[in-house]
CSV table of C-alpha atoms in Angstrom, one decimal:
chain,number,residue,atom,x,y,z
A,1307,UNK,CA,10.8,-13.7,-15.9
A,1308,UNK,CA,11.9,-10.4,-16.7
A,1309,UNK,CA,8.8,-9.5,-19.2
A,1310,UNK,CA,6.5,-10.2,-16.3
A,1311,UNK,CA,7.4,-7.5,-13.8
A,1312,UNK,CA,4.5,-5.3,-13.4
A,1313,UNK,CA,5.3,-1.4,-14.9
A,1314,UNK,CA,4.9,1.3,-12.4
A,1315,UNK,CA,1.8,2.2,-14.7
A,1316,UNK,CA,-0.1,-0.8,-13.6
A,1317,UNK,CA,-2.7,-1.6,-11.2
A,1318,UNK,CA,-4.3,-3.6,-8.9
A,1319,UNK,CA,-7.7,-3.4,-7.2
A,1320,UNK,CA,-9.0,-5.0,-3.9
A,1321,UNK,CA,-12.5,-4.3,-5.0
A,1322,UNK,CA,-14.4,-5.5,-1.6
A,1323,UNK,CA,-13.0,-6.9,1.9
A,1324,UNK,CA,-16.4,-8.6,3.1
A,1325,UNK,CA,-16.9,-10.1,6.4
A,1326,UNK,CA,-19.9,-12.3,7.2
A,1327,UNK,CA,-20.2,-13.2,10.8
A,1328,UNK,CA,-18.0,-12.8,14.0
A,1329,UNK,CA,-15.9,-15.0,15.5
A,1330,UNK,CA,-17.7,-16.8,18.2
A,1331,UNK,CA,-21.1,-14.9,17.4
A,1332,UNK,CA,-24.0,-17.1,18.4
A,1333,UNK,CA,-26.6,-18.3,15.6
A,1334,UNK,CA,-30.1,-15.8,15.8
A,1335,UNK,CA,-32.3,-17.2,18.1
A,1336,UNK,CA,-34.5,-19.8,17.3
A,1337,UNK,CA,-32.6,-20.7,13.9
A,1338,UNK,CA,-30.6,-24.3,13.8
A,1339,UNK,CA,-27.2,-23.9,11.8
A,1340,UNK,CA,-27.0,-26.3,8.9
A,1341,UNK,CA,-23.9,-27.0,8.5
A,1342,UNK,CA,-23.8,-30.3,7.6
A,1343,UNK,CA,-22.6,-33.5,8.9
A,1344,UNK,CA,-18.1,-32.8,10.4
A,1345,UNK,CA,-16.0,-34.9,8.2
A,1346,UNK,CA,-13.8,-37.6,10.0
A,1347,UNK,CA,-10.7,-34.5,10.7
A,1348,UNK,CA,-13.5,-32.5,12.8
A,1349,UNK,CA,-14.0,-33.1,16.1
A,1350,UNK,CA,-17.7,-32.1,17.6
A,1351,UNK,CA,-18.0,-28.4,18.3
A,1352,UNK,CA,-19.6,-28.0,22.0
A,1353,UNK,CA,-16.5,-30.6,23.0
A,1354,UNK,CA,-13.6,-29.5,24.8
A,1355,UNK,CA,-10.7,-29.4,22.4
A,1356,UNK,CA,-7.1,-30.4,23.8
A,1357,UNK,CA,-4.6,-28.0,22.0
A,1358,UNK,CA,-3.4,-30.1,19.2
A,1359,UNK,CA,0.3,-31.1,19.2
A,1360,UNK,CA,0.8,-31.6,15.4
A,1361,UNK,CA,-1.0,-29.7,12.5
A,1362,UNK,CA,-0.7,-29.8,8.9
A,1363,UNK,CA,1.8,-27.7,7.7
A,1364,UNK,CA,-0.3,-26.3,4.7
A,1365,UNK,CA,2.2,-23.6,4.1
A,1366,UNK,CA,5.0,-26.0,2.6
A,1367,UNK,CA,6.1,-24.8,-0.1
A,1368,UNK,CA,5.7,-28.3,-2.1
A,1369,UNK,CA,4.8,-29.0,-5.8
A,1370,UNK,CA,1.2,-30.6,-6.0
A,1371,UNK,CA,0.7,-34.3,-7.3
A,1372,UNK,CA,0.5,-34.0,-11.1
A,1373,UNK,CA,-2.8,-33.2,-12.4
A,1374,UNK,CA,-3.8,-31.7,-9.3
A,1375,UNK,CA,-3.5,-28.2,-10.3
A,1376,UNK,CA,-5.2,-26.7,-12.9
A,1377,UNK,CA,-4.9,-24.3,-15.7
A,1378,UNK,CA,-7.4,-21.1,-15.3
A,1379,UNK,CA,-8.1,-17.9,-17.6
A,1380,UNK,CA,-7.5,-14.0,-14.8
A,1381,UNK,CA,-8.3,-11.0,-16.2
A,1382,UNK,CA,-8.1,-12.4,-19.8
A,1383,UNK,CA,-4.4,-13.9,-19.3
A,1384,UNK,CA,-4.1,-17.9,-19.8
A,1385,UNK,CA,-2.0,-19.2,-16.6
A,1386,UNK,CA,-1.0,-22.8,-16.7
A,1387,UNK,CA,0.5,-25.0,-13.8
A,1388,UNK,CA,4.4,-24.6,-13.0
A,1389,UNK,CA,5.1,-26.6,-9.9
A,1390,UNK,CA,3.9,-24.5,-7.3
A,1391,UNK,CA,2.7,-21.8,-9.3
A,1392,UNK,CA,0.2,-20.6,-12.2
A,1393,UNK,CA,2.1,-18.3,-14.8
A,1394,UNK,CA,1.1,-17.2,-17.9
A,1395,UNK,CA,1.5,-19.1,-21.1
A,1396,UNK,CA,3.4,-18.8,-23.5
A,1397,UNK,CA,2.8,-16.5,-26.5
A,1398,UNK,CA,0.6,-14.1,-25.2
A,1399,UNK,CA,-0.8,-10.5,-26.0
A,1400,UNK,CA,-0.4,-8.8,-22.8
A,1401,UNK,CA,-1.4,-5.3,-23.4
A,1402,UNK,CA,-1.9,-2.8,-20.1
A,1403,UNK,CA,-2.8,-5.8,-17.9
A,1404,UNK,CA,-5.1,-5.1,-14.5
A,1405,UNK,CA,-6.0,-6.8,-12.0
A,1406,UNK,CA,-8.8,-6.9,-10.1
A,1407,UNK,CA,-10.2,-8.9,-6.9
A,1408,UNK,CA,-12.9,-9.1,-4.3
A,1409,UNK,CA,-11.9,-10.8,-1.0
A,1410,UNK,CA,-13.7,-12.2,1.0
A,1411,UNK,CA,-12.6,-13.8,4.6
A,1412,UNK,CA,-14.6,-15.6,7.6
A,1413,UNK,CA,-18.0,-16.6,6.1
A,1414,UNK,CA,-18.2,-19.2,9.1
A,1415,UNK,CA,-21.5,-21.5,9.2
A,1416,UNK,CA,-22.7,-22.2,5.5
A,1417,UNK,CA,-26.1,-21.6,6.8
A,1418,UNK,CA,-29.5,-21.1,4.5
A,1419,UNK,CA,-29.1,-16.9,5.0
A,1420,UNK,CA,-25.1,-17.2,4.7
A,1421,UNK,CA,-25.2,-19.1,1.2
A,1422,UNK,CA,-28.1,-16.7,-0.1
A,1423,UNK,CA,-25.9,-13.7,0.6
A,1424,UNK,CA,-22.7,-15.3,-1.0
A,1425,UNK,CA,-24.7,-15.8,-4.0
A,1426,UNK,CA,-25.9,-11.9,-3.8
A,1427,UNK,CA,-22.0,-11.0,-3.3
A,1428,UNK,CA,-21.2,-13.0,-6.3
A,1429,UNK,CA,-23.6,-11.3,-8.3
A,1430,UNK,CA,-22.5,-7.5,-7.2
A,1431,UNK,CA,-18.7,-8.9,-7.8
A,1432,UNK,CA,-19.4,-9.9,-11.4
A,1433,UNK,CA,-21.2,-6.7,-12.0
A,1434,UNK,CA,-18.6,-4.2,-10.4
A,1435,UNK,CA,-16.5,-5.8,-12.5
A,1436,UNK,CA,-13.6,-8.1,-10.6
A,1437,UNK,CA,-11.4,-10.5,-11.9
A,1438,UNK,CA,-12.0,-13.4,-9.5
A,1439,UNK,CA,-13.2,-13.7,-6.2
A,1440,UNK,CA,-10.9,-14.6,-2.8
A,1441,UNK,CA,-11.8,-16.7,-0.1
A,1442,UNK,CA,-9.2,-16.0,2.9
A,1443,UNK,CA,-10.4,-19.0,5.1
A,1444,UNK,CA,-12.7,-18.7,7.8
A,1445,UNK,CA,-14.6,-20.9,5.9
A,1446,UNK,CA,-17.5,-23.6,7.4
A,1447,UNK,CA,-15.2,-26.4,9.7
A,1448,UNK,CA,-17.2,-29.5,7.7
A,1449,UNK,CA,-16.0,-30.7,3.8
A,1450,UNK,CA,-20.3,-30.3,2.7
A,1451,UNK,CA,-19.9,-26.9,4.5
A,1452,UNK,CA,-16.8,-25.6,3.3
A,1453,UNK,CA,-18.1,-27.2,-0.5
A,1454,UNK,CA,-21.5,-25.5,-0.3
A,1455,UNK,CA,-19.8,-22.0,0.8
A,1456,UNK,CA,-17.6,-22.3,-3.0
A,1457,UNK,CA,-20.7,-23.7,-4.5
A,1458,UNK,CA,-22.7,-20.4,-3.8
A,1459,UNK,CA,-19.3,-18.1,-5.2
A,1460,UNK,CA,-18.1,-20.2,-8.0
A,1461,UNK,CA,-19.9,-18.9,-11.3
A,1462,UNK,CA,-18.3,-16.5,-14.2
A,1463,UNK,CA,-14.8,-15.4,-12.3
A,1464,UNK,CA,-12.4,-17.6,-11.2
A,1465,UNK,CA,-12.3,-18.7,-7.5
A,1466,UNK,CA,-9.2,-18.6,-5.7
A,1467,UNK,CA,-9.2,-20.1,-1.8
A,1468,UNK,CA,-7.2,-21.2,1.1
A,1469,UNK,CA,-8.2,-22.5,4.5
A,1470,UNK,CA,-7.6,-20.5,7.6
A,1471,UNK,CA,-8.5,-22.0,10.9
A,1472,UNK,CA,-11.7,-23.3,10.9
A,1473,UNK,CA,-11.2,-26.3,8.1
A,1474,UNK,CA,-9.3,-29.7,8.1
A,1475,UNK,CA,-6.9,-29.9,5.2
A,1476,UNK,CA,-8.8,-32.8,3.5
A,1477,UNK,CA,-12.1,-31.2,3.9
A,1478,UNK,CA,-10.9,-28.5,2.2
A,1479,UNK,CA,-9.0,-29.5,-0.2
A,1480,UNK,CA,-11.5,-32.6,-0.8
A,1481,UNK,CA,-14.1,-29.6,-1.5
A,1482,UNK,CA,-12.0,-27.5,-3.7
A,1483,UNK,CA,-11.8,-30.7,-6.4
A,1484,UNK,CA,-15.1,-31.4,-6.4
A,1485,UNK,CA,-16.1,-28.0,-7.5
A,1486,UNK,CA,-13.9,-28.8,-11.0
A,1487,UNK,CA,-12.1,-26.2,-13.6
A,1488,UNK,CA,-12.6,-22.4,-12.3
A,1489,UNK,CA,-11.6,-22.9,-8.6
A,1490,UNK,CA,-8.2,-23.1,-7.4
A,1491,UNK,CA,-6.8,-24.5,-3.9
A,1492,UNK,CA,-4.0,-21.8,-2.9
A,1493,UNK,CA,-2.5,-24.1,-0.8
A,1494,UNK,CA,-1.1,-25.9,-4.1
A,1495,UNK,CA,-1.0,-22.7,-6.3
A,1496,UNK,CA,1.2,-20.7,-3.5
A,1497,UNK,CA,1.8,-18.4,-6.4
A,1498,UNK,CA,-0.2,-17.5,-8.8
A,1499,UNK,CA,1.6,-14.8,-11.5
A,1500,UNK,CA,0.1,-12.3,-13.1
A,1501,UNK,CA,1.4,-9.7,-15.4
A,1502,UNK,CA,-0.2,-7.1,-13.4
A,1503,UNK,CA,0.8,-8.5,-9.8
A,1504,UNK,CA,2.2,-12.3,-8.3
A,1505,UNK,CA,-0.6,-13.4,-5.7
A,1506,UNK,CA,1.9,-15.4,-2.7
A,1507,UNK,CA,-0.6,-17.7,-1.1
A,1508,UNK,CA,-0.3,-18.3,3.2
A,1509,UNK,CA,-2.5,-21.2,4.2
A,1510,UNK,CA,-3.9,-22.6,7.4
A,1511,UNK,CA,-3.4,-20.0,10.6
A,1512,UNK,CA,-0.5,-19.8,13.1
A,1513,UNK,CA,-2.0,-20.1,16.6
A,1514,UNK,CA,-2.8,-24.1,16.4
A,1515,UNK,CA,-5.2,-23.9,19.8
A,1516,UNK,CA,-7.9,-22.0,17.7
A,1517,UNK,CA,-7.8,-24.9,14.3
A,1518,UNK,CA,-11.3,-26.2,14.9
A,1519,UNK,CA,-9.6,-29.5,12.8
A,1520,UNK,CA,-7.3,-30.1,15.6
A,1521,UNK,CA,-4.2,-31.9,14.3
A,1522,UNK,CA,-5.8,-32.1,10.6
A,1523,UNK,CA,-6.2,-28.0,11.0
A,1524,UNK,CA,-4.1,-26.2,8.8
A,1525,UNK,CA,-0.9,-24.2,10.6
A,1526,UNK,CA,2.2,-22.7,10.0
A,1527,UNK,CA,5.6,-21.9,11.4
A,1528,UNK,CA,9.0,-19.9,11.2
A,1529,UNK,CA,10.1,-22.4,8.8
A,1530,UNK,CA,7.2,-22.3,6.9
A,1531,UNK,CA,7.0,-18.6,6.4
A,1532,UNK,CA,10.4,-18.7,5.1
A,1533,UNK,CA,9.6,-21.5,2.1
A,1534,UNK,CA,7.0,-18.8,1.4
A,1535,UNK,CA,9.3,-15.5,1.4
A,1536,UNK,CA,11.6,-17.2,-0.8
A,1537,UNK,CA,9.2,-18.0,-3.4
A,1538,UNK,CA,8.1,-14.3,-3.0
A,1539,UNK,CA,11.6,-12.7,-3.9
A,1540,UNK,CA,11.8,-15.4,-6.9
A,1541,UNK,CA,8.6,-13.0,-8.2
A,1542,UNK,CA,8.1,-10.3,-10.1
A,1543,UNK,CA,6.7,-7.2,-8.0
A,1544,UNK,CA,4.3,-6.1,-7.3
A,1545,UNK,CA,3.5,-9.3,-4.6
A,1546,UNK,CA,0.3,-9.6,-2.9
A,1547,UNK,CA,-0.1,-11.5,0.1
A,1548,UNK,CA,-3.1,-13.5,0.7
A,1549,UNK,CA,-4.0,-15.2,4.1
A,1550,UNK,CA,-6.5,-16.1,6.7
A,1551,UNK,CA,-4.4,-13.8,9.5
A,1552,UNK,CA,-1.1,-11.7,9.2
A,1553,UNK,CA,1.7,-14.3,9.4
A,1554,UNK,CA,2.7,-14.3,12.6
A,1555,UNK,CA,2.0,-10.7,13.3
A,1556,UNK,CA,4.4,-10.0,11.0
Protein backbone atom coordinates (compact mmCIF):
# COMPACT_ATOMS: atom_id res chain seq x y z
CA UNK A 1 0.00 0.00 0.00
CA UNK A 2 2.91 2.01 0.37
CA UNK A 3 2.95 3.34 -3.50
CA UNK A 4 -0.46 4.72 -2.83
CA UNK A 5 0.21 7.38 -0.20
CA UNK A 6 -0.54 10.59 -1.64
CA UNK A 7 2.89 13.07 -2.00
CA UNK A 8 2.79 16.29 -0.24
CA UNK A 9 2.69 17.68 -3.96
CA UNK A 10 -0.84 16.38 -4.49
CA UNK A 11 -4.19 17.72 -4.39
CA UNK A 12 -7.56 17.50 -3.82
CA UNK A 13 -10.49 19.79 -4.73
CA UNK A 14 -14.00 20.08 -3.22
CA UNK A 15 -15.17 21.91 -6.23
CA UNK A 16 -18.94 22.90 -4.97
CA UNK A 17 -20.80 22.21 -1.57
CA UNK A 18 -24.44 22.80 -2.96
CA UNK A 19 -27.52 22.82 -0.88
CA UNK A 20 -31.04 22.64 -2.30
CA UNK A 21 -33.72 23.20 0.21
CA UNK A 22 -34.00 23.59 4.05
CA UNK A 23 -34.73 21.22 6.39
CA UNK A 24 -38.41 21.43 7.13
CA UNK A 25 -38.92 24.35 4.50
CA UNK A 26 -42.45 24.14 3.20
CA UNK A 27 -43.18 23.39 -0.69
CA UNK A 28 -44.03 27.15 -2.63
CA UNK A 29 -47.39 27.74 -2.44
CA UNK A 30 -49.73 26.33 -4.58
CA UNK A 31 -47.14 23.65 -6.03
CA UNK A 32 -47.92 19.72 -4.97
CA UNK A 33 -44.49 17.85 -4.26
CA UNK A 34 -44.05 14.85 -6.50
CA UNK A 35 -42.33 12.63 -4.84
CA UNK A 36 -43.62 9.68 -5.63
CA UNK A 37 -45.35 6.87 -4.13
CA UNK A 38 -43.14 5.83 -0.04
CA UNK A 39 -41.80 2.42 -0.43
CA UNK A 40 -42.94 -0.22 2.25
CA UNK A 41 -39.76 1.19 4.98
CA UNK A 42 -41.53 4.83 4.83
CA UNK A 43 -43.99 5.62 7.05
CA UNK A 44 -46.56 8.62 5.80
CA UNK A 45 -45.09 12.01 6.32
CA UNK A 46 -47.92 14.29 8.10
CA UNK A 47 -48.06 10.99 10.76
CA UNK A 48 -46.67 11.23 14.03
CA UNK A 49 -43.53 9.14 14.10
CA UNK A 50 -42.69 7.23 17.46
CA UNK A 51 -38.82 7.40 17.86
CA UNK A 52 -37.60 4.24 16.39
CA UNK A 53 -35.95 1.75 18.76
CA UNK A 54 -33.76 -0.13 16.19
CA UNK A 55 -32.17 1.28 12.87
CA UNK A 56 -30.01 -0.05 10.40
CA UNK A 57 -26.64 0.11 11.19
CA UNK A 58 -25.44 1.29 7.70
CA UNK A 59 -22.05 2.21 9.05
CA UNK A 60 -20.90 -1.54 9.55
CA UNK A 61 -18.05 -1.94 8.28
CA UNK A 62 -19.05 -5.28 6.32
CA UNK A 63 -17.86 -6.65 2.92
CA UNK A 64 -20.79 -6.43 0.29
CA UNK A 65 -22.45 -9.68 -1.26
CA UNK A 66 -20.24 -10.60 -4.25
CA UNK A 67 -21.12 -8.78 -7.34
CA UNK A 68 -22.62 -6.13 -5.57
CA UNK A 69 -19.96 -3.65 -5.90
CA UNK A 70 -18.68 -2.54 -8.88
CA UNK A 71 -15.61 -1.57 -10.66
CA UNK A 72 -15.51 2.29 -11.78
CA UNK A 73 -12.90 4.55 -13.82
CA UNK A 74 -11.91 8.44 -11.07
CA UNK A 75 -9.92 10.87 -12.45
CA UNK A 76 -8.56 8.46 -15.06
CA UNK A 77 -7.40 5.63 -12.42
CA UNK A 78 -9.20 2.08 -12.82
CA UNK A 79 -10.50 1.04 -9.16
CA UNK A 80 -11.79 -2.39 -8.74
CA UNK A 81 -13.77 -4.04 -5.79
CA UNK A 82 -11.63 -5.17 -2.62
CA UNK A 83 -14.00 -6.18 0.12
CA UNK A 84 -15.08 -3.03 1.36
CA UNK A 85 -13.16 -0.87 -0.67
CA UNK A 86 -12.41 0.26 -4.43
CA UNK A 87 -8.52 0.49 -5.06
CA UNK A 88 -6.69 0.85 -7.95
CA UNK A 89 -5.73 -1.97 -10.27
CA UNK A 90 -3.03 -3.38 -10.84
CA UNK A 91 -0.44 -2.12 -13.30
CA UNK A 92 -1.20 1.29 -13.61
CA UNK A 93 0.44 4.62 -14.92
CA UNK A 94 -0.23 6.89 -12.11
CA UNK A 95 1.46 10.10 -13.03
CA UNK A 96 0.71 13.43 -10.72
CA UNK A 97 -2.79 12.08 -9.84
CA UNK A 98 -5.70 14.83 -8.70
CA UNK A 99 -8.60 14.63 -7.48
CA UNK A 100 -11.43 16.48 -7.83
CA UNK A 101 -15.18 16.46 -6.49
CA UNK A 102 -18.40 18.33 -6.28
CA UNK A 103 -20.71 17.56 -3.24
CA UNK A 104 -23.66 17.90 -2.98
CA UNK A 105 -25.88 17.25 0.40
CA UNK A 106 -29.83 17.59 1.18
CA UNK A 107 -31.61 17.85 -2.12
CA UNK A 108 -34.90 16.75 -0.22
CA UNK A 109 -38.23 16.43 -2.39
CA UNK A 110 -37.20 15.15 -6.06
CA UNK A 111 -39.71 17.61 -7.22
CA UNK A 112 -40.13 18.82 -11.14
CA UNK A 113 -37.92 22.36 -10.23
CA UNK A 114 -35.48 20.09 -7.95
CA UNK A 115 -34.59 17.49 -10.69
CA UNK A 116 -34.26 20.30 -13.46
CA UNK A 117 -31.66 22.10 -11.23
CA UNK A 118 -29.77 18.77 -10.53
CA UNK A 119 -29.50 18.32 -14.17
CA UNK A 120 -28.18 22.15 -14.49
CA UNK A 121 -25.55 21.27 -11.55
CA UNK A 122 -24.48 18.27 -13.41
CA UNK A 123 -23.93 20.11 -16.35
CA UNK A 124 -21.70 23.09 -14.63
CA UNK A 125 -19.89 20.00 -12.64
CA UNK A 126 -18.79 18.39 -15.94
CA UNK A 127 -17.83 21.62 -17.42
CA UNK A 128 -15.75 23.09 -14.28
CA UNK A 129 -14.15 20.07 -14.57
CA UNK A 130 -14.73 17.48 -11.40
CA UNK A 131 -14.05 14.04 -11.19
CA UNK A 132 -17.28 12.72 -9.90
CA UNK A 133 -20.07 14.11 -8.24
CA UNK A 134 -21.08 13.38 -4.20
CA UNK A 135 -24.36 12.94 -2.83
CA UNK A 136 -24.11 13.30 1.12
CA UNK A 137 -27.81 12.08 1.86
CA UNK A 138 -30.55 14.25 2.42
CA UNK A 139 -31.86 12.69 -0.38
CA UNK A 140 -35.88 12.26 -1.31
CA UNK A 141 -37.37 9.58 1.74
CA UNK A 142 -39.15 7.28 -1.22
CA UNK A 143 -36.92 4.52 -3.50
CA UNK A 144 -38.68 6.46 -7.05
CA UNK A 145 -37.57 9.65 -5.21
CA UNK A 146 -34.30 8.94 -4.08
CA UNK A 147 -33.83 6.94 -7.94
CA UNK A 148 -35.05 10.04 -9.90
CA UNK A 149 -32.71 12.43 -7.73
CA UNK A 150 -29.43 9.99 -9.17
CA UNK A 151 -31.14 9.75 -12.38
CA UNK A 152 -30.96 13.64 -13.00
CA UNK A 153 -26.86 13.52 -11.66
CA UNK A 154 -25.72 10.34 -13.16
CA UNK A 155 -24.18 11.18 -16.75
CA UNK A 156 -20.25 11.45 -17.69
CA UNK A 157 -18.61 11.40 -13.93
CA UNK A 158 -18.91 8.88 -11.72
CA UNK A 159 -21.63 9.13 -8.91
CA UNK A 160 -20.64 8.32 -5.54
CA UNK A 161 -23.72 8.39 -2.63
CA UNK A 162 -24.74 7.52 0.77
CA UNK A 163 -28.03 7.92 2.65
CA UNK A 164 -28.33 10.36 5.50
CA UNK A 165 -31.54 10.57 7.35
CA UNK A 166 -34.23 10.98 5.19
CA UNK A 167 -34.03 7.35 3.20
CA UNK A 168 -34.73 3.66 4.23
CA UNK A 169 -31.74 1.43 3.51
CA UNK A 170 -33.52 -0.63 0.83
CA UNK A 171 -34.89 2.33 -0.92
CA UNK A 172 -31.70 3.51 -1.24
CA UNK A 173 -29.74 1.01 -1.96
CA UNK A 174 -32.62 -0.58 -4.21
CA UNK A 175 -32.14 2.80 -6.23
CA UNK A 176 -28.48 2.89 -6.38
CA UNK A 177 -28.58 -0.75 -8.49
CA UNK A 178 -31.03 0.17 -10.70
CA UNK A 179 -29.12 3.12 -11.97
CA UNK A 180 -26.26 0.32 -13.21
CA UNK A 181 -22.20 0.78 -13.81
CA UNK A 182 -21.08 4.64 -12.92
CA UNK A 183 -22.87 4.93 -9.53
CA UNK A 184 -21.59 3.63 -6.45
CA UNK A 185 -23.53 2.98 -2.94
CA UNK A 186 -20.87 4.17 -0.21
CA UNK A 187 -22.48 2.29 2.19
CA UNK A 188 -20.76 -0.90 0.50
CA UNK A 189 -17.67 0.99 -0.85
CA UNK A 190 -16.76 2.54 2.75
CA UNK A 191 -13.45 3.30 1.17
CA UNK A 192 -12.79 4.14 -1.97
CA UNK A 193 -8.69 4.67 -2.67
CA UNK A 194 -7.30 6.96 -4.74
CA UNK A 195 -3.82 7.74 -5.44
CA UNK A 196 -4.45 11.25 -4.80
CA UNK A 197 -6.67 10.83 -1.52
CA UNK A 198 -8.82 7.51 0.31
CA UNK A 199 -12.52 8.72 0.38
CA UNK A 200 -13.89 6.90 4.16
CA UNK A 201 -17.59 6.66 3.64
CA UNK A 202 -20.16 7.44 7.07
CA UNK A 203 -23.68 6.33 6.13
CA UNK A 204 -27.07 6.90 7.56
CA UNK A 205 -27.15 9.80 10.54
CA UNK A 206 -26.71 9.52 14.32
CA UNK A 207 -29.82 11.05 15.95
CA UNK A 208 -32.38 8.04 15.03
CA UNK A 209 -35.64 10.37 16.11
CA UNK A 210 -35.02 12.54 12.79
CA UNK A 211 -34.65 9.01 10.17
CA UNK A 212 -37.87 9.73 8.23
CA UNK A 213 -37.46 5.46 7.57
CA UNK A 214 -37.99 4.81 11.13
CA UNK A 215 -36.34 1.57 12.04
CA UNK A 216 -35.37 0.86 8.23
CA UNK A 217 -33.54 4.62 8.44
CA UNK A 218 -30.02 4.45 8.36
CA UNK A 219 -28.01 5.17 11.81
CA UNK A 220 -24.94 4.88 13.56
CA UNK A 221 -23.20 4.37 16.86
CA UNK A 222 -19.95 4.44 19.03
CA UNK A 223 -19.29 1.13 17.80
CA UNK A 224 -19.93 1.88 14.50
CA UNK A 225 -17.70 4.90 14.13
CA UNK A 226 -14.96 2.81 15.43
CA UNK A 227 -15.23 -0.07 12.43
CA UNK A 228 -14.93 3.13 10.35
CA UNK A 229 -11.72 4.77 12.06
CA UNK A 230 -10.03 1.57 11.75
CA UNK A 231 -10.46 1.16 8.18
CA UNK A 232 -9.31 4.90 8.04
CA UNK A 233 -5.76 4.32 9.70
CA UNK A 234 -5.46 1.08 7.38
CA UNK A 235 -5.33 4.07 4.55
CA UNK A 236 -3.10 5.89 2.87
CA UNK A 237 -3.39 9.76 3.79
CA UNK A 238 -4.63 12.01 2.83
CA UNK A 239 -8.39 10.63 4.16
CA UNK A 240 -11.50 12.45 3.31
CA UNK A 241 -14.48 11.96 5.29
CA UNK A 242 -17.79 11.86 3.60
CA UNK A 243 -21.13 11.99 5.48
CA UNK A 244 -24.70 13.17 5.84
CA UNK A 245 -23.73 15.06 9.43
CA UNK A 246 -20.35 15.20 11.47
CA UNK A 247 -20.27 11.82 13.30
CA UNK A 248 -21.48 12.42 16.31
CA UNK A 249 -20.29 15.98 16.65
CA UNK A 250 -17.08 14.70 16.52
Amino acid sequence: MTRLRAASSLSIALLVALTLGGAGCPAPAGRDKKAGVPDAATPDRGAARPWPTTHEACARVTPPPPGKLKEISLAGIRLIPDGSRLVPAPGQSVGAPRLVLGVLADIHQADEDNLKQLGRIRALLEQAGAHAIVVLGGMDATYEGTRAALASLKGKLPLLALPGDRASRSGFSGAVENLGQGVVDLTLARAVVHPAATLISVPGYHLVHNLRAAEQGCSYNAEDLREVAALARQQGAPRVLLAHGPPRGK
